[in-house]
Amino acid sequence: MKTCPRCDSSLDDEARYCVECGAPQTEDAAEELDEYVQRQAQQVAADSGAEGGGSDGSDGDDGSRFIPTEELTDREQLWRRGCYVLGYGTIVVALTLVPQVGAFPLILGGIAILPPIRRLTAEPLGSPLKREVMAGLYAVFALLGVALLVLL
Ligand SMILES: [Zn+2]
């Protein structure tokens, strides 16, 4: 029998780790533990980096950091693609109308429906706004823009 240098509990001679306090009892075990801790630290750093960073939306993979990709159903993918098409389409059309006042709500609406914008709403609110809310915003801005274009 030997005793753990850290906690003095008696250990099997073959023991690589102390059963009481977990202290490594051999050089190999110490190295192994060290590597394990470093791997864990890297993992944690990578995870927190992925969650905290990338909020500028420039990378274009919206939402997939909050929702694992495998949980995105076909319908959600389709919705997301639709939002991009509608958003960019609206902005492009609105830009051609720019001297007119109605173009500006259209641009805002187009921006609001882009999926990265929805992801940004998660930062102050804790979780992203519902798609329906963003679509509603788009509808309000679009109607406002069209109304202004027609009336003015
Ligand atoms: Zn111990």
CSV table of C-alpha atoms and ligand atoms in Angstrom, one decimal:
chain,number,residue,atom,x,y,z
A,1,MET,CA,0.0,0.0,0.0
A,2,LYS,CA,1.0,3.6,-0.6
A,3,THR,CA,-0.5,6.8,0.6
A,4,CYS,CA,-1.7,9.8,-1.5
A,5,PRO,CA,0.8,12.7,-1.1
A,6,ARG,CA,-2.1,15.1,-1.3
A,7,CYS,CA,-4.7,13.7,1.1
A,8,ASP,CA,-2.9,10.8,2.9
A,9,SER,CA,-5.6,8.2,2.1
A,10,SER,CA,-4.1,4.7,1.5
A,11,LEU,CA,-4.1,3.6,-2.1
A,12,ASP,CA,-3.4,0.4,-4.0
A,13,ASP,CA,0.2,0.3,-5.3
A,14,GLU,CA,-1.2,0.1,-8.9
A,15,ALA,CA,-3.5,3.1,-8.5
A,16,ARG,CA,-2.9,5.8,-11.1
A,17,TYR,CA,-5.2,8.3,-9.4
A,18,CYS,CA,-6.2,8.7,-5.8
A,19,VAL,CA,-9.7,7.4,-5.2
A,20,GLU,CA,-10.4,10.1,-2.6
A,21,CYS,CA,-9.1,13.3,-4.1
A,22,GLY,CA,-8.3,12.3,-7.7
A,23,ALA,CA,-4.7,13.4,-7.5
A,24,PRO,CA,-2.5,11.6,-10.1
A,25,GLN,CA,-0.1,9.1,-8.6
A,26,THR,CA,2.3,8.5,-11.5
A,27,GLU,CA,4.1,10.6,-14.0
A,28,ASP,CA,2.0,9.2,-16.8
A,29,ALA,CA,-1.3,9.9,-15.0
A,30,ALA,CA,-0.1,13.4,-14.3
A,31,GLU,CA,0.6,14.0,-17.9
A,32,GLU,CA,-2.6,12.4,-19.0
A,33,LEU,CA,-4.6,14.6,-16.6
A,34,ASP,CA,-2.7,17.7,-17.9
A,35,GLU,CA,-3.6,16.9,-21.5
A,36,TYR,CA,-7.2,16.2,-20.6
A,37,VAL,CA,-7.5,19.5,-18.8
A,38,GLN,CA,-5.9,21.4,-21.7
A,39,ARG,CA,-8.3,19.7,-24.1
A,40,GLN,CA,-11.3,20.6,-22.0
A,41,ALA,CA,-10.0,24.2,-21.7
A,42,GLN,CA,-9.7,24.4,-25.5
A,43,GLN,CA,-13.1,23.0,-25.9
A,44,VAL,CA,-14.6,25.5,-23.5
A,45,ALA,CA,-12.8,28.4,-25.3
A,46,ALA,CA,-13.9,27.2,-28.7
A,47,ASP,CA,-17.5,26.9,-27.5
A,48,SER,CA,-17.7,30.3,-25.8
A,49,GLY,CA,-15.9,31.8,-28.8
A,50,ALA,CA,-18.6,30.5,-31.1
A,51,GLU,CA,-21.4,31.8,-28.9
A,52,GLY,CA,-20.0,35.2,-28.1
A,53,GLY,CA,-18.4,36.1,-31.4
A,54,GLY,CA,-19.7,36.6,-34.9
A,55,SER,CA,-22.4,39.0,-33.8
A,56,ASP,CA,-21.6,41.3,-36.7
A,57,GLY,CA,-23.4,39.0,-39.0
A,58,SER,CA,-20.8,39.3,-41.7
A,59,ASP,CA,-20.2,35.5,-41.9
A,60,GLY,CA,-23.6,34.8,-43.2
A,61,ASP,CA,-24.4,31.6,-41.3
A,62,ASP,CA,-27.2,33.2,-39.3
A,63,GLY,CA,-28.9,31.4,-36.5
A,64,SER,CA,-26.9,28.2,-36.9
A,65,ARG,CA,-24.9,29.1,-33.8
A,66,PHE,CA,-28.0,29.3,-31.7
A,67,ILE,CA,-29.7,26.4,-33.4
A,68,PRO,CA,-27.6,23.4,-34.2
A,69,THR,CA,-27.7,22.8,-38.0
A,70,GLU,CA,-29.2,19.3,-37.7
A,71,GLU,CA,-32.2,20.8,-35.9
A,72,LEU,CA,-33.0,23.1,-38.8
A,73,THR,CA,-35.8,21.4,-40.7
A,74,ASP,CA,-36.3,21.7,-44.4
A,75,ARG,CA,-39.2,24.0,-43.8
A,76,GLU,CA,-37.0,26.3,-41.7
A,77,GLN,CA,-34.3,26.3,-44.3
A,78,LEU,CA,-36.8,27.2,-46.9
A,79,TRP,CA,-38.2,30.0,-44.8
A,80,ARG,CA,-34.7,31.3,-44.2
A,81,ARG,CA,-33.9,31.3,-47.9
A,82,GLY,CA,-37.2,33.0,-48.6
A,83,CYS,CA,-36.4,35.7,-46.1
A,84,TYR,CA,-33.1,36.4,-47.8
A,85,VAL,CA,-34.7,36.5,-51.3
A,86,LEU,CA,-37.5,38.7,-50.1
A,87,GLY,CA,-35.2,41.0,-48.0
A,88,TYR,CA,-32.5,41.5,-50.6
A,89,GLY,CA,-35.2,41.8,-53.4
A,90,THR,CA,-37.0,44.5,-51.5
A,91,ILE,CA,-33.8,46.4,-50.7
A,92,VAL,CA,-32.7,46.3,-54.4
A,93,VAL,CA,-36.1,47.5,-55.6
A,94,ALA,CA,-36.3,50.1,-52.9
A,95,LEU,CA,-32.8,51.5,-53.8
A,96,THR,CA,-34.0,52.2,-57.3
A,97,LEU,CA,-36.8,54.3,-55.8
A,98,VAL,CA,-34.6,56.1,-53.4
A,99,PRO,CA,-35.3,59.8,-53.9
A,100,GLN,CA,-38.9,58.9,-53.0
A,101,VAL,CA,-39.8,58.8,-49.3
A,102,GLY,CA,-41.5,55.5,-49.6
A,103,ALA,CA,-38.2,53.8,-50.5
A,104,PHE,CA,-36.9,54.2,-46.9
A,105,PRO,CA,-39.5,52.1,-45.1
A,106,LEU,CA,-39.1,49.5,-47.8
A,107,ILE,CA,-35.3,49.4,-47.2
A,108,LEU,CA,-35.9,49.1,-43.4
A,109,GLY,CA,-38.4,46.3,-44.0
A,110,GLY,CA,-36.0,44.5,-46.3
A,111,ILE,CA,-33.3,44.7,-43.6
A,112,ALA,CA,-35.7,43.6,-40.9
A,113,ILE,CA,-36.6,40.3,-42.5
A,114,LEU,CA,-33.0,39.3,-43.2
A,115,PRO,CA,-32.2,36.3,-40.9
A,116,PRO,CA,-29.0,37.8,-39.4
A,117,ILE,CA,-31.1,40.7,-38.1
A,118,ARG,CA,-33.3,38.3,-36.3
A,119,ARG,CA,-30.2,36.7,-34.8
A,120,LEU,CA,-29.1,40.1,-33.5
A,121,THR,CA,-32.3,40.5,-31.6
A,122,ALA,CA,-31.2,37.6,-29.4
A,123,GLU,CA,-28.5,39.7,-27.8
A,124,PRO,CA,-30.7,42.1,-25.9
A,125,LEU,CA,-33.6,39.8,-25.6
A,126,GLY,CA,-32.0,36.5,-24.7
A,127,SER,CA,-33.5,34.6,-27.5
A,128,PRO,CA,-34.3,35.6,-31.1
A,129,LEU,CA,-37.6,37.1,-32.0
A,130,LYS,CA,-40.0,34.8,-33.7
A,131,ARG,CA,-39.9,34.6,-37.5
A,132,GLU,CA,-43.5,35.8,-37.5
A,133,VAL,CA,-42.5,38.9,-35.7
A,134,MET,CA,-39.8,39.7,-38.2
A,135,ALA,CA,-42.2,39.0,-41.1
A,136,GLY,CA,-44.7,41.2,-39.4
A,137,LEU,CA,-42.2,44.0,-39.2
A,138,TYR,CA,-41.4,43.5,-42.8
A,139,ALA,CA,-45.1,43.7,-43.7
A,140,VAL,CA,-45.6,46.9,-41.7
A,141,PHE,CA,-42.6,48.6,-43.3
A,142,ALA,CA,-43.5,47.3,-46.8
A,143,LEU,CA,-47.1,48.5,-46.5
A,144,LEU,CA,-45.9,51.9,-45.2
A,145,GLY,CA,-43.4,52.2,-48.0
A,146,VAL,CA,-45.9,51.2,-50.7
A,147,ALA,CA,-48.5,53.6,-49.2
A,148,LEU,CA,-46.1,56.5,-49.3
A,149,LEU,CA,-45.0,55.6,-52.9
A,150,VAL,CA,-48.7,55.6,-54.0
A,151,LEU,CA,-49.8,58.6,-52.1
A,152,LEU,CA,-46.9,61.0,-52.6
B,1,ZN,ZN,-5.7,11.8,-2.5
